[in-house]
Each structure stands twice: as C-alpha cells, then as structure tokens.
XYZ file of C-alpha atoms in Angstrom:
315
model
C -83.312 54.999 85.304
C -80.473 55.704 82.583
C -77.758 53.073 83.794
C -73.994 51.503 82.277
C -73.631 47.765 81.712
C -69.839 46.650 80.429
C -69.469 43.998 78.181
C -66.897 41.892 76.902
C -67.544 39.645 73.502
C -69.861 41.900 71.962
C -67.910 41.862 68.819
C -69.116 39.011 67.274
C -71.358 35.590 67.746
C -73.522 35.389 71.011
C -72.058 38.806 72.440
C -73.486 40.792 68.708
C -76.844 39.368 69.159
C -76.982 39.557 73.117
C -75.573 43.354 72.654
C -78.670 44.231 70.317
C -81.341 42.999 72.025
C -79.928 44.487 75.026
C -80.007 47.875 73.527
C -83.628 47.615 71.755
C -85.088 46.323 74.933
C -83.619 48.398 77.359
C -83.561 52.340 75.848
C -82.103 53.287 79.543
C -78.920 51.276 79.046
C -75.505 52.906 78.017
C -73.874 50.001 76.816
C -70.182 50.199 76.800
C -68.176 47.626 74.923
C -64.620 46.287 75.756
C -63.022 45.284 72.234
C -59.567 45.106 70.800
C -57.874 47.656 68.949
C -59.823 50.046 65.760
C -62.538 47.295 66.209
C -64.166 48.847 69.368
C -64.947 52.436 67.905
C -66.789 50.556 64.661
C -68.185 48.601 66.501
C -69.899 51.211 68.994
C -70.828 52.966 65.318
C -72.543 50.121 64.067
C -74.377 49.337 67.521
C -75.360 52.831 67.871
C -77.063 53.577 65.198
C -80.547 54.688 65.930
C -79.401 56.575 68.637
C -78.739 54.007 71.139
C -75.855 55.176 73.855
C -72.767 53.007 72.956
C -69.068 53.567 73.733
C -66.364 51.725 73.937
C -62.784 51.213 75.393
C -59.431 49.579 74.047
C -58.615 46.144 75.381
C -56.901 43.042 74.623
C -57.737 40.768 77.151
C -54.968 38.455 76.857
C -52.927 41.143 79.091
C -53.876 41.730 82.369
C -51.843 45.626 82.243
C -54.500 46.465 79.593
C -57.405 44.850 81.322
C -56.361 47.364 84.146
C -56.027 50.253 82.134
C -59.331 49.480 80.683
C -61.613 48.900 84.187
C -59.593 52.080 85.601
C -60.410 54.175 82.574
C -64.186 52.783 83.311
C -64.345 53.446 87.017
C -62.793 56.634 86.321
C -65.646 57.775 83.979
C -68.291 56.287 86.342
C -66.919 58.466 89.222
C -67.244 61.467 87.206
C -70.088 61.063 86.027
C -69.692 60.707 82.458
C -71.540 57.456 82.533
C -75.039 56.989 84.340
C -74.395 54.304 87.663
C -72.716 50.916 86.627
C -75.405 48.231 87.066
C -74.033 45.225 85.137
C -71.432 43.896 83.853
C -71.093 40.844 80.734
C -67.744 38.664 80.557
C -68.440 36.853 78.152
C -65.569 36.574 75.929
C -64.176 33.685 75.879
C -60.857 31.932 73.935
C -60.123 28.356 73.338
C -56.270 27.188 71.899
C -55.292 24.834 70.194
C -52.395 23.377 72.082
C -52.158 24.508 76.363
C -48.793 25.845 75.657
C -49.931 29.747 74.709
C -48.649 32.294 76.919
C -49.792 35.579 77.749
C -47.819 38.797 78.388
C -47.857 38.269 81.817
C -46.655 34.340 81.871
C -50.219 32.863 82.542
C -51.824 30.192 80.228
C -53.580 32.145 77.674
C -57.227 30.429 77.809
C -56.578 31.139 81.595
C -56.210 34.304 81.307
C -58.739 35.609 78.897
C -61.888 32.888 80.275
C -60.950 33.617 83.964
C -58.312 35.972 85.340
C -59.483 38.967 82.852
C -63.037 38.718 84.263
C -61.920 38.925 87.518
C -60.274 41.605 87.086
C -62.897 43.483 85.763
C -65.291 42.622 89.336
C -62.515 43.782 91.665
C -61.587 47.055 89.602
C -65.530 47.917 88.930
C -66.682 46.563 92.160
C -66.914 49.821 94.035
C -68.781 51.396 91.338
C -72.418 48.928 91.381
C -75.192 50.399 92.246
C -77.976 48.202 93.386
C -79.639 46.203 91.896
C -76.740 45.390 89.605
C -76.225 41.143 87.587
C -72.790 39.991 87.102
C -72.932 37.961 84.493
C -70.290 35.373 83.584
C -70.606 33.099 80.121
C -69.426 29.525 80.473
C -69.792 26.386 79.021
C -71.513 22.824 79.510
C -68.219 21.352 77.961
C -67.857 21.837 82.437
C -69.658 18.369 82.890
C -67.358 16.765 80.613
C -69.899 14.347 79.492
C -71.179 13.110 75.915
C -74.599 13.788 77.091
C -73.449 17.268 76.841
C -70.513 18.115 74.973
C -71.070 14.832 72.171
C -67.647 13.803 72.726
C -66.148 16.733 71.013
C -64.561 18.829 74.103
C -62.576 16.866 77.093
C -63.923 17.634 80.438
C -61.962 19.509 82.717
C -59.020 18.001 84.523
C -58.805 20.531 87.653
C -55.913 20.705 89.207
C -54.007 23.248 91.630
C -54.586 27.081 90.569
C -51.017 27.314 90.493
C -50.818 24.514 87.896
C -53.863 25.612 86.050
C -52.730 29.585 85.060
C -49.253 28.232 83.501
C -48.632 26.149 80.188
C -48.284 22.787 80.152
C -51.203 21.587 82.893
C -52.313 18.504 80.461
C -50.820 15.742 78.942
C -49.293 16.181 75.868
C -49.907 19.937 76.366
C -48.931 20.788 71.967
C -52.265 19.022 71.137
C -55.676 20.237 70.168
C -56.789 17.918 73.260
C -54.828 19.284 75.719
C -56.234 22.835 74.631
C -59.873 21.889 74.545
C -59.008 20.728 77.994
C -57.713 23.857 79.165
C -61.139 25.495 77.916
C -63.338 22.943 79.692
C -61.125 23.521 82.824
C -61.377 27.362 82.604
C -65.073 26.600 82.221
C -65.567 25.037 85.140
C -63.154 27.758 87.229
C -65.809 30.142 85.852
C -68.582 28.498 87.634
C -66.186 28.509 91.320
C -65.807 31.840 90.899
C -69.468 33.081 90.515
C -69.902 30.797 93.433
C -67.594 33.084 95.360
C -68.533 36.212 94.117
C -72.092 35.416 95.228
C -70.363 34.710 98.869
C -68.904 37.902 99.092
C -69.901 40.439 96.987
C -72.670 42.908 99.043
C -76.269 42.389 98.726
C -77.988 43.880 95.445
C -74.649 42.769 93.249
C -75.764 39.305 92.002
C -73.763 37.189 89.908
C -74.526 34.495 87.896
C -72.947 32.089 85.237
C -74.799 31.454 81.598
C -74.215 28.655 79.540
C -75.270 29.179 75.963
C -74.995 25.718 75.059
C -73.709 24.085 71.928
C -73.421 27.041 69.528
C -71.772 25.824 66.237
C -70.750 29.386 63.701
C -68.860 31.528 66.505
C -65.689 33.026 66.486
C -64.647 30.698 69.601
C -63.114 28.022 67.198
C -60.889 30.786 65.092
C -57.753 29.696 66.272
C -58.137 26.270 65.223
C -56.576 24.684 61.928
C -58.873 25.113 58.766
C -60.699 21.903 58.538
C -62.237 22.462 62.368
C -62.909 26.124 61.341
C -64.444 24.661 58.147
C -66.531 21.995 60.359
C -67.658 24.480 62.852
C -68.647 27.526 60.383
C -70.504 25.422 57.618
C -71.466 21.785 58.325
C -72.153 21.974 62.815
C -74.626 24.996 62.315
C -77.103 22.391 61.036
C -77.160 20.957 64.301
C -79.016 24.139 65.694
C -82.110 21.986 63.590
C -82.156 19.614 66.851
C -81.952 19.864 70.040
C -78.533 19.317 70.331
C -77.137 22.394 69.664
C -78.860 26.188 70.085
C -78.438 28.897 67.104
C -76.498 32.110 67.649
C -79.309 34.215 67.567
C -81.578 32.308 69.952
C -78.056 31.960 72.351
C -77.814 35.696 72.267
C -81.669 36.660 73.147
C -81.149 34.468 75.848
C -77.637 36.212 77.015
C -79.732 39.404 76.694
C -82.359 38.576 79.151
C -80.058 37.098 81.798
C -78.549 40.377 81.945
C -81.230 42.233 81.594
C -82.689 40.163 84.700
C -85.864 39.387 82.568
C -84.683 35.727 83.571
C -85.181 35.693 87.302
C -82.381 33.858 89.265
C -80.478 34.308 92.632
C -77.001 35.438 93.205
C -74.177 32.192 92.316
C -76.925 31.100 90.038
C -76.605 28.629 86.926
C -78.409 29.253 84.142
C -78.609 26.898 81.255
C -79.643 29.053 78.259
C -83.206 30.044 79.374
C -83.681 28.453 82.872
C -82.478 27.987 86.089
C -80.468 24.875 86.416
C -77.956 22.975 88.131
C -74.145 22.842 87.091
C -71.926 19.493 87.011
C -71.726 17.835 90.323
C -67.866 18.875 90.719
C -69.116 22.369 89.979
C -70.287 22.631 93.651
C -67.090 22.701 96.047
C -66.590 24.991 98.435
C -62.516 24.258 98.673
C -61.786 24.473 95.387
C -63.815 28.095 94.708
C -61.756 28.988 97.666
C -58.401 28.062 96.926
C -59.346 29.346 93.168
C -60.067 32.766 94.359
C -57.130 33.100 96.824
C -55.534 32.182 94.053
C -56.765 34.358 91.292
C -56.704 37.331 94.248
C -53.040 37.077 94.027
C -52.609 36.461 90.236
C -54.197 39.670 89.870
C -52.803 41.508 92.901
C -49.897 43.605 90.852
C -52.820 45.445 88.942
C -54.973 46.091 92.240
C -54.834 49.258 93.911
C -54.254 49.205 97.411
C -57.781 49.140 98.569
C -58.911 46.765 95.732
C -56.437 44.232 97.350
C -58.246 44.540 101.038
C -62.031 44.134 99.875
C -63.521 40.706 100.274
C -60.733 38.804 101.458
C-alpha cells in the first residue's frame, strides 16, 4: 500500500542516510521532507532521483507560526488526496546552542523549541490524518542519562526543572556558556522521552510512538553552531571514535533510524530504542508526573497555533 511518512532532519547526517534507505527499502513510501528555505526543493531533487516519490515543504522550525503553516499545508494535502494515507512521521531534527540564552520568534528557548515543542506540534496538527498502523518516531539522545558511561563526560545531564522554566532562556547556571547550552540539549532530550511516554498514553491504538537514540555520532551537523575548534573536534578528529564501541558512524546511525521507522525493528508504543534494540531509558526517564505536567504544558505552549478541535483531542 502506497503511503506518506513526514520527516524532519533529512537534510543532512543521520536524517540523509535514514531518508535513503527509507526510500530504497520501501518503493510504497512518499517521503515528504520538512527543510528550511531553497534547501527543501534540492533536496527532494537529489532524493528523488530514480524515481522515488519525494516532496517537500518550507519550514524553519525554530518558529512555531511556520511549523503550523507547514503541518496545515500537510494535512491539507492528505485530506485531498494528493498524498497516499499518512502512516509515519520522523522528528528528528534536532539543535543544540551554545549558550541557553537563544530565543525563538515566539519567546521560547530555542533548543526548546526546535528538540520539543516543534515535534509536538507536528503530532497534534497531523494526528487526525494516521491511518493504522502508523510509528511516531521521535530522535533523542543518551546525553538523557547524564552519565560518563554514556555521554564520556562531554554533554551535562539534564537538570529538569518546571516546563515553565524549561521553554524560556536562562534555566541553567551561568546560562552564556557552552555548559549551560549542552544542558539545555540534554534536558530537551530527556523531555523527548516524557513525551513519547504520553503520546503512547493517549494517542488511539495503531499510532505507536517511539523514541530512537542514535548514540554517539561524531561528523553531524548537530555541533554547527558551536565555535570552530569544537566544530573542528567533532568533524575531523571524534569520527575516529566510530572505530570502537564508543561511538556509532553516521551511516550505520541512519540504517538504524530507517528501520525503526520502517517498523523492521519491532517495538511497542512509548518504546526506547537504543540504536538497534529495544532498551530501557535513564531511570528519571520513567515519571509519570513529570510527562504529565510536560504535556499540559507543551498543550498550552502550542495552543495559539491549534485549531479549535486540535485543542480538545487527548486532553
């Protein structure tokens, strides 16, 4: 059966790879891609050629007014049948600062915004278009257990605090340093996880959702807004570390994105799955208060782009 799955991050890094394998293992899919500016029509060129189905719409994710035009102009083609029946969906772009000061357009913490409030966003605008069997899949990141077992030290753990806190600047200490902005990344990371728990709560049966953590995957765009000698580190010297098992290469990251969505890696609804496998998240990622406060919270973050019935369902 010919069916849609929307992605986010497919310009680059995991999303590239993840996006071609997706395509030359599932002839079926129309993928369509969710990229910034000029960048979204080459890039739906370059991963159609061959004749795969590809299109695109004109995002920036960083503003919650273009998210919405975005997932409307989406639904819109869904429900007239200009694309075959929605059955996934791929947020997996993701933005880390350096500082926790960044705003947005709409006054929210930028890594906030992009890592959590876009993609939620997206599920409550496209919600009404799944069709069964349909995988929501959300990327995240082990920097969530704030450990060196798995982060090496490099990334703070989170430092969760009230929603309210969390979506404006200045959550951490000393909020201007590269600390405080890997912290707000880590923190968005675990939010992530809360919200697939949710999702998994109340979204109907047949719409699963689960969260995917690539791992350690040195060479991506996620560092680009660092200064020049972490760009440096994390484009030419960290990609040796894909060599142990410490870290896992873009390409085998991406394979694995593609069969998580793809649901050729089995796992139920509010699932965590830790590049290939099934797995269990940090400790603190299991807590039923928190995912609730965090989607009351995010419900009315996002509630000025909702339509009227978007704002009823699931609360």
């Amino acid at each position: 059966m010919h069916h849609t799955i929307v992605m986010t991050g497919a310009s680059r890094g995991i999303g590239r790879v993840a996006a071609q394998h997706i395509l030359c293992q599932s002839p079926n899919v129309h993928l369509l891609v969710v990229a910034r500016g000029s960048s979204g029509a080459r890039l739906a060129d370059e991963l159609g050629a061959g004749g795969h189905a590809v299109s695109h719409v004109v995002a920036d994710l960083g503003s919650l007014e273009r998210v919405r035009s975005a997932a409307t102009e989406i639904h819109d083609r869904l429900e007239r049948g200009e694309l075959p029946p929605l059955r996934g969906f791929v947020g997996n772009a993701g933005i880390q600062h350096t500082n926790a000061l960044t705003e947005g357009p709409d006054g929210f913490e930028s890594t906030f915004a992009v890592n959590v409030l876009a993609n939620h966003l997206f599920v409550r605008l496209l919600q009404d278009r799944f069709t069964a069997p349909a995988r929501i899949v959300i990327t995240t990141s082990d920097t969530h257990f704030g450990d060196f077992k798995h982060n090496m030290g490099m990334v703070p753990g989170p430092a969760w605090k009230s929603p309210d806190v969390l979506a404006r600047t200045g959550a951490f200490p000393r909020p201007h340093t590269m600390a405080a902005g890997r912290t707000a990344y880590s923190t968005s990371k675990l939010a992530t996880i809360y919200l697939v728990h949710e999702y998994a709560r109340r979204l109907p049966a047949g719409i699963d959702t689960v969260a995917y953590n690539p791992g350690f995957v040195p060479g991506t765009g996620l560092a680009r807004n660092a200064n020049p000698i972490s760009r440096f580190t994390m484009r030419r010297i960290l990609p040796v570390m894909t060599l142990t098992p410490f870290a896992t290469s873009r390409n085998a990251a991406g394979r694995c994105l593609a069969e998580v969505v793809l649901g050729t890696i089995q796992a139920p609804t509010g699932s965590y799955i830790d590049r290939n496998r099934v797995d269990r998240s940090s400790e603190e990622s299991y807590d039923p208060q928190r995912e609730g406060e965090l989607w009351q919270a995010a419900q009315r973050f996002t509630a000025a782009w909702l339509p009227g019935q978007a704002r009823s369902q699931m609360t």
